[in-house]
Each structure stands twice: as structure tokens, then as C-alpha cells.
Short mmCIF file of C-alpha atoms in Angstrom, two decimals:
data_model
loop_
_atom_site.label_atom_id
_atom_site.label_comp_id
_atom_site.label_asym_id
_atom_site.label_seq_id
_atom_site.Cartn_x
_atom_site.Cartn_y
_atom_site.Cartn_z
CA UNK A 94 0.00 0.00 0.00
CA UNK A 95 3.12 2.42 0.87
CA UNK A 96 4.74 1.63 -2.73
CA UNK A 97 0.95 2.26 -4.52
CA UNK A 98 0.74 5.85 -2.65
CA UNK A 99 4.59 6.45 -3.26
CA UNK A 100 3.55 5.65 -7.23
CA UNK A 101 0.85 7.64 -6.98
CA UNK A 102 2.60 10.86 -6.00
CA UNK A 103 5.11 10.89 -9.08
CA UNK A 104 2.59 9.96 -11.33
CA UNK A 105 0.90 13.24 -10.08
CA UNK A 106 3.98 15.11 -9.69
CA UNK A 107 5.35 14.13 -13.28
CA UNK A 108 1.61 14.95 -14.27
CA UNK A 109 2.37 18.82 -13.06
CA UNK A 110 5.86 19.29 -14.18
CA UNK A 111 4.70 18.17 -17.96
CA UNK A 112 1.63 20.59 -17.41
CA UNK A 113 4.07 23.41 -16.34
CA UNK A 114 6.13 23.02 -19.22
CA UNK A 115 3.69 23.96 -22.03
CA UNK A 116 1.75 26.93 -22.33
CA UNK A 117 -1.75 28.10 -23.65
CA UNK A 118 -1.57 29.12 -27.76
CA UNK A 119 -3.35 32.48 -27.35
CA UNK A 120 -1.80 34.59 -30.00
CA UNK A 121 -3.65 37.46 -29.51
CA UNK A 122 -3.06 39.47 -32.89
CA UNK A 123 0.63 38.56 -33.21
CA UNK A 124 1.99 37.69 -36.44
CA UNK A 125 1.95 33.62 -36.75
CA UNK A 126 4.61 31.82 -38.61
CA UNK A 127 4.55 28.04 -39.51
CA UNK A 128 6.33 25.10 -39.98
CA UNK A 129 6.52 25.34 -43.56
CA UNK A 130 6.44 21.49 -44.76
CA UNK A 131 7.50 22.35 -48.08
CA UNK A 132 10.87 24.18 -47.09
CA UNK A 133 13.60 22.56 -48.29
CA UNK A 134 15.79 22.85 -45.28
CA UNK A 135 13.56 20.61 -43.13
CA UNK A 136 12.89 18.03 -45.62
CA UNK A 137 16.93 17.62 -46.59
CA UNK A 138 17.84 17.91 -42.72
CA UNK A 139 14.52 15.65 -41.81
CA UNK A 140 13.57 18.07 -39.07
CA UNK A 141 13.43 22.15 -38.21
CA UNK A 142 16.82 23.44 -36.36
CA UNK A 143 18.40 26.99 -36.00
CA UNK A 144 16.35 26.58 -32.40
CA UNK A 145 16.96 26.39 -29.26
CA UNK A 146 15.32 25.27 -25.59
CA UNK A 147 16.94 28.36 -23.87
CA UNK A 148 18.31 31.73 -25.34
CA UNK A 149 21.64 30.34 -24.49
CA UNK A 150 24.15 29.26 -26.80
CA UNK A 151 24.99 25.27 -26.59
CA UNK A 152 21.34 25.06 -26.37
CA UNK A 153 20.21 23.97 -29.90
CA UNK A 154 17.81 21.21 -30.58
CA UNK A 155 16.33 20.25 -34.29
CA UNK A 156 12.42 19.49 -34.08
CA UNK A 157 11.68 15.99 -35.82
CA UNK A 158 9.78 16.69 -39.37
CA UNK A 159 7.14 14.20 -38.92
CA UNK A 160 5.99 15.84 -35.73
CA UNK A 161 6.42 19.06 -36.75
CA UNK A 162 5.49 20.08 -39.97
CA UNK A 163 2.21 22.65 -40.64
CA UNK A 164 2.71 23.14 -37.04
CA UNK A 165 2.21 27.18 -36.06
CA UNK A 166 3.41 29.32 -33.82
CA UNK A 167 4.16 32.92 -32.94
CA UNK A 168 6.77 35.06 -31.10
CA UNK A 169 5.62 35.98 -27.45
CA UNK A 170 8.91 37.99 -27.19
CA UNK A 171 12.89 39.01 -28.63
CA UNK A 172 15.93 39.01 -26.51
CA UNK A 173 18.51 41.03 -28.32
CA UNK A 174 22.19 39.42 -28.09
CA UNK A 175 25.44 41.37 -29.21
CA UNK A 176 24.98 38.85 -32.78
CA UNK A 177 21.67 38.59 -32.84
CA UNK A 178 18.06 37.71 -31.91
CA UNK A 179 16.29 35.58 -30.30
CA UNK A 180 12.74 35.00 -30.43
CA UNK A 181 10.77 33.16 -27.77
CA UNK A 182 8.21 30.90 -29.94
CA UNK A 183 5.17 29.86 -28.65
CA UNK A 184 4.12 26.50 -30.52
CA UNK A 185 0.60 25.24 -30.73
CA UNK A 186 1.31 22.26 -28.99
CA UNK A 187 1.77 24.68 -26.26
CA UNK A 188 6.16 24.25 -26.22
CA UNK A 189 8.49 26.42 -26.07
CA UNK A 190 11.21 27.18 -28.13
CA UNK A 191 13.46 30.03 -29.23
CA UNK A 192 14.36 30.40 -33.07
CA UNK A 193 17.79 32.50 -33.72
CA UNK A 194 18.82 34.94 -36.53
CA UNK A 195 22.26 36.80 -37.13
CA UNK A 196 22.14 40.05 -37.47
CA UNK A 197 23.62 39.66 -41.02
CA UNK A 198 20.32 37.96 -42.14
CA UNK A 199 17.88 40.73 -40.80
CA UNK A 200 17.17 41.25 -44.40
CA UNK A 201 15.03 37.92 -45.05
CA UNK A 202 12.45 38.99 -42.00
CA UNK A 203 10.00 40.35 -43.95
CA UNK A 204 9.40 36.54 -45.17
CA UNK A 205 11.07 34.32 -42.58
CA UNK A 206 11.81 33.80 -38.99
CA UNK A 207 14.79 31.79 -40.14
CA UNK A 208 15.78 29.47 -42.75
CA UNK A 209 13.19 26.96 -41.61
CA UNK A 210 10.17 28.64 -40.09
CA UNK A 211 8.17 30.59 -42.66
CA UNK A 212 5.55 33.49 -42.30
CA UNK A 213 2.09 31.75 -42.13
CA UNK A 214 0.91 34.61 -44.75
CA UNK A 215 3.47 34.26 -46.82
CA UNK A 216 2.86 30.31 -46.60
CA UNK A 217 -0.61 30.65 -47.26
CA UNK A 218 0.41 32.84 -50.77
CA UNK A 219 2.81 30.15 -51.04
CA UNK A 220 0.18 26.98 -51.41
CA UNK A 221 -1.38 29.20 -54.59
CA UNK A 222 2.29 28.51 -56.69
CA UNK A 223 2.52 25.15 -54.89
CA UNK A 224 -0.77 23.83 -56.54
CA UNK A 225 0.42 25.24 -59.96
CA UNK A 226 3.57 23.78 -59.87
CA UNK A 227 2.12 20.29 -58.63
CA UNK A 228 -0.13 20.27 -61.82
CA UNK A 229 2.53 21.02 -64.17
CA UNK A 230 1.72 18.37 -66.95
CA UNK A 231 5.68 16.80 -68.61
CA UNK A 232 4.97 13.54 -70.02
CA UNK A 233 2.03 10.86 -69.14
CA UNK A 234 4.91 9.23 -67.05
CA UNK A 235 7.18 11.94 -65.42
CA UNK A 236 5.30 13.61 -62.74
CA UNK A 237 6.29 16.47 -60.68
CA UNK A 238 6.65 14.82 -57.17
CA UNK A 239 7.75 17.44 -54.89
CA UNK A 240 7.53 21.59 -54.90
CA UNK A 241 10.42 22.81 -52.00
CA UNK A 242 10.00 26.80 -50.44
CA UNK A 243 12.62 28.43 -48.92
CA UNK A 244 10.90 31.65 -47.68
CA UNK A 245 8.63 33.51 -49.80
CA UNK A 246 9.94 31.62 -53.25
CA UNK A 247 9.56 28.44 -55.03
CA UNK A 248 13.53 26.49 -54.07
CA UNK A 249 12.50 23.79 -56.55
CA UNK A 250 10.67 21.06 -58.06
CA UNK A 251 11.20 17.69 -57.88
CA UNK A 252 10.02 15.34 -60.34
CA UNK A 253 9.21 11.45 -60.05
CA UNK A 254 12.28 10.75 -61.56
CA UNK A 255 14.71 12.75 -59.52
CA UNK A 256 15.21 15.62 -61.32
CA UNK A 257 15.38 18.69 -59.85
CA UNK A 258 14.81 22.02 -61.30
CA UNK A 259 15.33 25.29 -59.43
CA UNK A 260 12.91 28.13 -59.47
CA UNK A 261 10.84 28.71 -62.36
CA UNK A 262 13.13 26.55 -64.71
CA UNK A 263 10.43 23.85 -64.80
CA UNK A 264 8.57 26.26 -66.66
CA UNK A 265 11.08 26.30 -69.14
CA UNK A 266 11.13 22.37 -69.85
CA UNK A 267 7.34 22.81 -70.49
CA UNK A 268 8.01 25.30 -73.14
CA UNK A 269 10.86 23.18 -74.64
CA UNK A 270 8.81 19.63 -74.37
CA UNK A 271 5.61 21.84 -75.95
CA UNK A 272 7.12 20.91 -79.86
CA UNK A 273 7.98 17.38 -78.74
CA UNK A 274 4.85 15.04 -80.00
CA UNK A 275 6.53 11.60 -79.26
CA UNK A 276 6.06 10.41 -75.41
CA UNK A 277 9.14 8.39 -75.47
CA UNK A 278 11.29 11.36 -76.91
CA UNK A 279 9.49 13.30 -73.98
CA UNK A 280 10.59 10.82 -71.50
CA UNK A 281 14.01 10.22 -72.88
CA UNK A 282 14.60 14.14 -72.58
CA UNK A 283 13.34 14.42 -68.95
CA UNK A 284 15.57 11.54 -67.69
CA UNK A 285 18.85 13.26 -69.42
CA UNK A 286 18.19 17.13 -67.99
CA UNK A 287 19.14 17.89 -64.73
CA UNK A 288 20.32 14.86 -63.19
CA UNK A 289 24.10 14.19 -63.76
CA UNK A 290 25.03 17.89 -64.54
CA UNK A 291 23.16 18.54 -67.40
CA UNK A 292 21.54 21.20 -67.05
CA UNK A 293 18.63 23.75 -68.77
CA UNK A 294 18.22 26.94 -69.09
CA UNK A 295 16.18 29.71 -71.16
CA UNK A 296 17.03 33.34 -72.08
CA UNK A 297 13.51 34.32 -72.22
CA UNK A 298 14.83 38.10 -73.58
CA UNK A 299 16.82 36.56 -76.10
CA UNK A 300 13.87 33.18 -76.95
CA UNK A 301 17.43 30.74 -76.39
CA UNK A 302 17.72 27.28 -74.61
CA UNK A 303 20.52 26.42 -73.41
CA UNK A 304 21.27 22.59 -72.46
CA UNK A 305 24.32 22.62 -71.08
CA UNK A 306 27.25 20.02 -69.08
CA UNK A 307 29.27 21.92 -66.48
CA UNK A 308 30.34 24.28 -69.61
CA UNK A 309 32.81 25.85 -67.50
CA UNK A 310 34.93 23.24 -66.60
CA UNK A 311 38.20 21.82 -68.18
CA UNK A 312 39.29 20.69 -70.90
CA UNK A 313 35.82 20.01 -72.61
CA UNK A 314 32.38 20.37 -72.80
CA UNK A 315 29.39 20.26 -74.80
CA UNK A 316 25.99 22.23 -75.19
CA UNK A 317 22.84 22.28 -77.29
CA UNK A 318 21.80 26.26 -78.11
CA UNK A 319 17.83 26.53 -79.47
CA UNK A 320 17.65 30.11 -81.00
CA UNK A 321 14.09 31.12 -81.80
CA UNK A 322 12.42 27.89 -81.92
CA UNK A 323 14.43 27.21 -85.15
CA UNK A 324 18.09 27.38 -84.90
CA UNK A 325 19.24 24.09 -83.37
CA UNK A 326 22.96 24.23 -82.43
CA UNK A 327 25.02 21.92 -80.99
CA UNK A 328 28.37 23.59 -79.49
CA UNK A 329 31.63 21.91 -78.00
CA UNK A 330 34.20 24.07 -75.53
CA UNK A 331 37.40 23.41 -74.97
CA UNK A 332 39.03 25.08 -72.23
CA UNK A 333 42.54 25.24 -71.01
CA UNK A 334 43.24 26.59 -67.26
CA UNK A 335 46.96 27.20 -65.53
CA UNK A 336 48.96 29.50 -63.84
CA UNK A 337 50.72 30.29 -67.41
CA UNK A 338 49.46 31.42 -70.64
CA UNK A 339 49.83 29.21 -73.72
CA UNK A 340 48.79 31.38 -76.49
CA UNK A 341 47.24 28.35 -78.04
CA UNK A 342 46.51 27.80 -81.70
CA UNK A 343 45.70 23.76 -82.21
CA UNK A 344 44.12 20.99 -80.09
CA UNK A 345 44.33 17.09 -80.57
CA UNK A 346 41.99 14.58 -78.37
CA UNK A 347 43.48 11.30 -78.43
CA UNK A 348 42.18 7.70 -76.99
CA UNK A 349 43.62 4.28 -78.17
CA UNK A 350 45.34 6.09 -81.31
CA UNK A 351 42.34 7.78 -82.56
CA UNK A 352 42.76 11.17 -82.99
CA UNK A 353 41.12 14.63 -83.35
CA UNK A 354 42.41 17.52 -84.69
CA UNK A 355 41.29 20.94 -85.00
CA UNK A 356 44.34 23.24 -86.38
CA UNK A 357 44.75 27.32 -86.85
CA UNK A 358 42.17 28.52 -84.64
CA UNK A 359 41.80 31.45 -82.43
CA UNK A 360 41.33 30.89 -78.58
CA UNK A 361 39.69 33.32 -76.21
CA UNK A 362 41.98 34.47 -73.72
CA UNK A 363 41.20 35.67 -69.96
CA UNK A 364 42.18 36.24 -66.43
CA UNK A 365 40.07 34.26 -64.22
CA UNK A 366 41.19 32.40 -61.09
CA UNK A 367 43.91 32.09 -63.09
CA UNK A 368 44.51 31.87 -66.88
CA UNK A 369 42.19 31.01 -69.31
CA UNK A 370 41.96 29.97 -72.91
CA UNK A 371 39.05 28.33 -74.22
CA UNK A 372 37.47 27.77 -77.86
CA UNK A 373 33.78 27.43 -79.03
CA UNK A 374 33.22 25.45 -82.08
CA UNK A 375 29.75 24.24 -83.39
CA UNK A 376 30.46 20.43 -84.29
CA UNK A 377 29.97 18.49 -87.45
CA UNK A 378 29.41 14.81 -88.21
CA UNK A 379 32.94 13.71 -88.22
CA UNK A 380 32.93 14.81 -84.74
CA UNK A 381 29.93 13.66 -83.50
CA UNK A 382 31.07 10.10 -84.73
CA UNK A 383 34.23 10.45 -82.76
CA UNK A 384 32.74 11.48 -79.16
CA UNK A 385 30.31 8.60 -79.97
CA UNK A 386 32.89 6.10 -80.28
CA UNK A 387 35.23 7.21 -77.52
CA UNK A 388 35.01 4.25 -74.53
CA UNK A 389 34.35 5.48 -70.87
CA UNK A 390 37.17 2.75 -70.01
CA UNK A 391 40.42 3.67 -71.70
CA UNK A 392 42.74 6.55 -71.31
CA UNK A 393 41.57 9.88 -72.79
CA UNK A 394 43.56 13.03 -73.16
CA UNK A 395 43.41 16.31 -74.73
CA UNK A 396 46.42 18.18 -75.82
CA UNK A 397 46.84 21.87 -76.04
CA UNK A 398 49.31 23.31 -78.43
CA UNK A 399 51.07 26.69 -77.16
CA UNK A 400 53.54 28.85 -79.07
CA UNK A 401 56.44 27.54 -77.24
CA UNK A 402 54.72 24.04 -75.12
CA UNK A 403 52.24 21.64 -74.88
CA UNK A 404 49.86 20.63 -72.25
CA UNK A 405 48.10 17.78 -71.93
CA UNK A 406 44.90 17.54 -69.78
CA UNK A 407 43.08 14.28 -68.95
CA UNK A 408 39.22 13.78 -70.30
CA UNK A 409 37.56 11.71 -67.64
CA UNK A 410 34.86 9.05 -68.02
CA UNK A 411 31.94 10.88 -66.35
CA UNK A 412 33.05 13.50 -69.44
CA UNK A 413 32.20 11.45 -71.79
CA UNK A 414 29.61 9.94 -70.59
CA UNK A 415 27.92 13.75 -70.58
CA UNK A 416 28.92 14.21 -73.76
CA UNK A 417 27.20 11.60 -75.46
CA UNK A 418 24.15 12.44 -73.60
CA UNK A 419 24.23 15.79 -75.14
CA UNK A 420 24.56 14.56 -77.99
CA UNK A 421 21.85 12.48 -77.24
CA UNK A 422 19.49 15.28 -76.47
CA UNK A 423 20.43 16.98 -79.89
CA UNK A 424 19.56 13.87 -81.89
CA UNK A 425 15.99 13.96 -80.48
CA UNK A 426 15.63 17.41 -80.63
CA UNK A 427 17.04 17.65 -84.21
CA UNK A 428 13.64 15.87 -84.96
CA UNK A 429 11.72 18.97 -83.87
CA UNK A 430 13.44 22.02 -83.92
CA UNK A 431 15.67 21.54 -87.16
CA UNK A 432 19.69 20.15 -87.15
CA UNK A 433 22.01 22.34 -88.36
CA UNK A 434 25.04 19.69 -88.44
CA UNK A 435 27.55 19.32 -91.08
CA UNK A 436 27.76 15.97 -92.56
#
């Protein structure tokens, strides 16, 4: 009977300290924000941190996603710090918390709390965009899957296939898959752009696509260029970095004695994290036959010829492997927006 009443009273007294911690969502007027479960931050980080249990440092704690998300709150009160703010949240589950901002990002507060939490107006505005983007028809088999917020904008969409495209670009795609009228050519598209570094883009003031591998990386890269609907291009860079200029006027790509050779032609030079020479050429057939054929397996170089050395920069298999999609993308595109290849 002594053990029952001695259970009894920390049942009641856990009872009270668990009451004492939480506290009545009243917000009175105040501004609420929200547990935006569409930011981009939670969902990579599974969970909502840049918070803390006291306005102390060493006192961060990251809010599990599952739990959390849609969940509102509002700020009962800010405690100004000699970096910062921080803001006492109330939550509607009645805890406590206190979100943090550096002075430095002061600027995002007319959207944001921080990174994570999100302005319930400005999430509300935010489902509007949301449902457009969700409804965004691609192909009958590549869905958009996701639509990620990071404060009052649109981070990215996410489609069923794990491509990601930031901002509006998924808009773009749209407008380039609008002249495709096969499904497979469609599909084939979505699963080459922006996975792997490939990458597209639209110039809406100039009406150019751009699909594009890491274009400014050495030694060499390829993109396709779409000028007015019309003009199909597709473009190969070749790019020489160092400490010391070349002043180069040839280039040779070699792989198990196969060779390319493009002679007398004028690089553009400039200062750029160091030097920089790099050459734009639109391709023809030959070429085109000769990326095709390269292995990802076997040793590929290209070779730079300055007025007074040579360098010779490896071409590695990912490289490649980009390159031939590009190419890829150009021979399906070819079928709808015109080739303008030399054979």
C-alpha cells in the first residue's frame, strides 16, 4: 500500500511538471509563422533546427519533421544578443522554443523567422504557386513529385524521376517539351536534364535554350543552343586553365590512337582564377562520330598546343559519358526544332 501511494505521487507530480512546461496558444493578434512542410531545409535535414530550448548558446535542438510540420506558432517575445536575436516561440502544442537569426540575415524577416520557419501569410500565398507547380503536366509518365519553399519563393521542383529544377526553370522544360509530339522522346529528354550535370536553361529576352554540361569546366564540354524555336545548335568548348598562358593555336583529343584535330584557330583568352583559354566550335558529323565512339574505359587526353609548349589535360569518363548524352538530347531534338550539323 506504501509503494501504490509512493507511485501515486510521481505519477501526479510528473503529471504537473509536464503541465508546467507547455503553455496556452493564445496569440492574440501577433503575427503567426509556420512550420513550412515544403521548405527545403527541413525536408533535406529531416527536421526544423536553427532553435533552441533556452536563449543560451549550446542550447540547440532540431524538431523531428514528422511531428512538426504545418505546425504554427508565434513570437511571445525578442531578446537582443550582441549577434543577434532571439525570439521566444510559442508553438501550438503549447512548447516552447526560441528560433535564432544573425544580425547579417535581418534582411530575409519580412518573409522568414529563419531558414526553416516561414511566415504563415506568406505560406498561405505560397500553397497558390505550390498547386500550380504540382499540376505542371511533362509527359504521361514523369510527374512532378515534390515543390520545395525556402521563404517567400519556389527552391524547386522535384520530379518522379529525380530531377530537380530550381525556381521557375520547370517552366522552361514545359516550353521546350511543348514541340515534342513523341512520349518516349518526352521521357528520354526528362531523364537526361538535370540529373548528372546537365543542365537547362532559357534566355527568355533573347527566346534561347541552353542545355548545357558543367560548360565551365576543363578541358571540354558540350551544349545544345535553341535560337528562336528554329536554330538548333550543338556547341563543343574546350578550355585550357593554368597559372601560365599558352597562347594556343591547335588541339588534338586522343584515346587508343584515334585522334582529333582541330588546327589554326583562335582561342579566347582571360584572367580568371587564373589563366584562361578556351574555344567554341559548333560540331559536325565527323565529330559527333568520334565522341560517340570514344570508350568510358580507356585513357583519354586532350592536348593543347602553345607557341612555345604543350599541355596535356586528362578527359575523364563521367566526361564522356555527358557528352554523349548531349549529344543524345540533340539527336531527339534535331527531330523537332531543325539540325544544323555538317555531314
Amino acid at each position: 500500500m506504501k509503494n501504490l501511494f509512493i507511485i501515486l505521487i510521481v505519477f501526479i507530480t510528473i503529471i504537473n511538471f509536464s503541465n508546467a512546461k507547455t503553455q496556452e496558444y493564445n496569440p492574440n493578434g501577433k503575427e503567426e509563422y509556420v512550420f513550412d512542410e515544403n521548405n527545403a531545409n527541413a525536408i533535406a535535414n529531416n527536421g526544423y533546427m536553427e532553435l533552441s530550448k533556452r536563449p543560451a548558446p549550446k542550447t540547440s535542438v532540431k524538431l523531428p519533421y514528422d511531428k512538426y510540420k504545418g505546425m504554427r506558432s508565434y513570437v511571445e517575445k525578442e531578446i537582443k544578443g550582441d549577434y543577434g536575436t532571439y525570439y521566444k516561440l510559442v508553438l501550438q502544442n503549447g512548447k516552447n522554443y526560441y528560433a535564432w537569426r544573425l544580425s547579417s540575415e535581418d534582411k530575409n524577416a519580412e518573409h522568414s523567422l529563419n531558414s526553416y520557419i516561414t511566415k504563415y501569410e506568406i505560406y498561405k500565398n505560397l500553397k497558390g504557386k505550390i498547386s500550380e507547380f504540382s499540376n505542371i503536366k511533362l509527359s504521361n509518365t514523369i510527374k512532378v513529385d515534390k515543390v520545395l519553399t525556402k521563404g517567400d519563393k519556389i527552391f524547386n521542383v522535384v520530379l518522379s524521376n529525380g530531377a530537380k529544377y530550381f525556381g521557375n526553370s520547370i517552366k522552361d522544360a514545359q516550353i521546350l517539351l511543348s514541340k515534342i509530339t513523341d512520349e518516349n522522346d518526352k521521357d528520354e529528354v526528362l531523364n537526361i536534364l538535370n540529373k548528372d550535370d546537365i543542365f537547362l536553361s532559357y534566355d527568355k529576352v533573347e527566346n534561347t535554350f541552353f542545355l548545357t554540361m558543367d560548360v565551365n569546366s576543363p578541358p571540354i564540354s558540350m551544349f545544345v543552343k535553341i535560337i528562336d524555336e528554329k536554330k538548333l545548335l550543338l556547341i563543343t568548348r574546350v578550355l585550357y586553365t593554368g597559372n601560365d598562358w599558352l597562347f594556343s593555336k591547335k588541339f588534338l583529343i586522343y584515346q587508343n590512337d584515334k585522334k582529333f584535330i582541330k588546327n589554326n584557330i583562335n582561342f579566347i583568352r582571360e584572367v580568371k582564377y587564373g589563366v584562361r583559354e578556351y574555344y567554341n566550335f559548333i560540331t559536325d558529323n565527323n565529330y559527333v562520330d568520334y565522341i560517340k565512339n570514344l570508350t568510358d574505359t580507356d585513357d583519354t587526353l586532350i592536348r593543347f598546343y602553345g607557341e612555345h609548349k604543350i599541355c596535356d589535360k586528362a578527359i575523364d569518363s563521367q566526361k564522356i559519358n555527358r557528352m554523349k548524352k548531349i549529344i543524345r538530347l540533340y539527336e531527339i531534338l534535331e527531330k523537332y526544332y531543325g539540325s544544323n550539323l555538317v555531314y
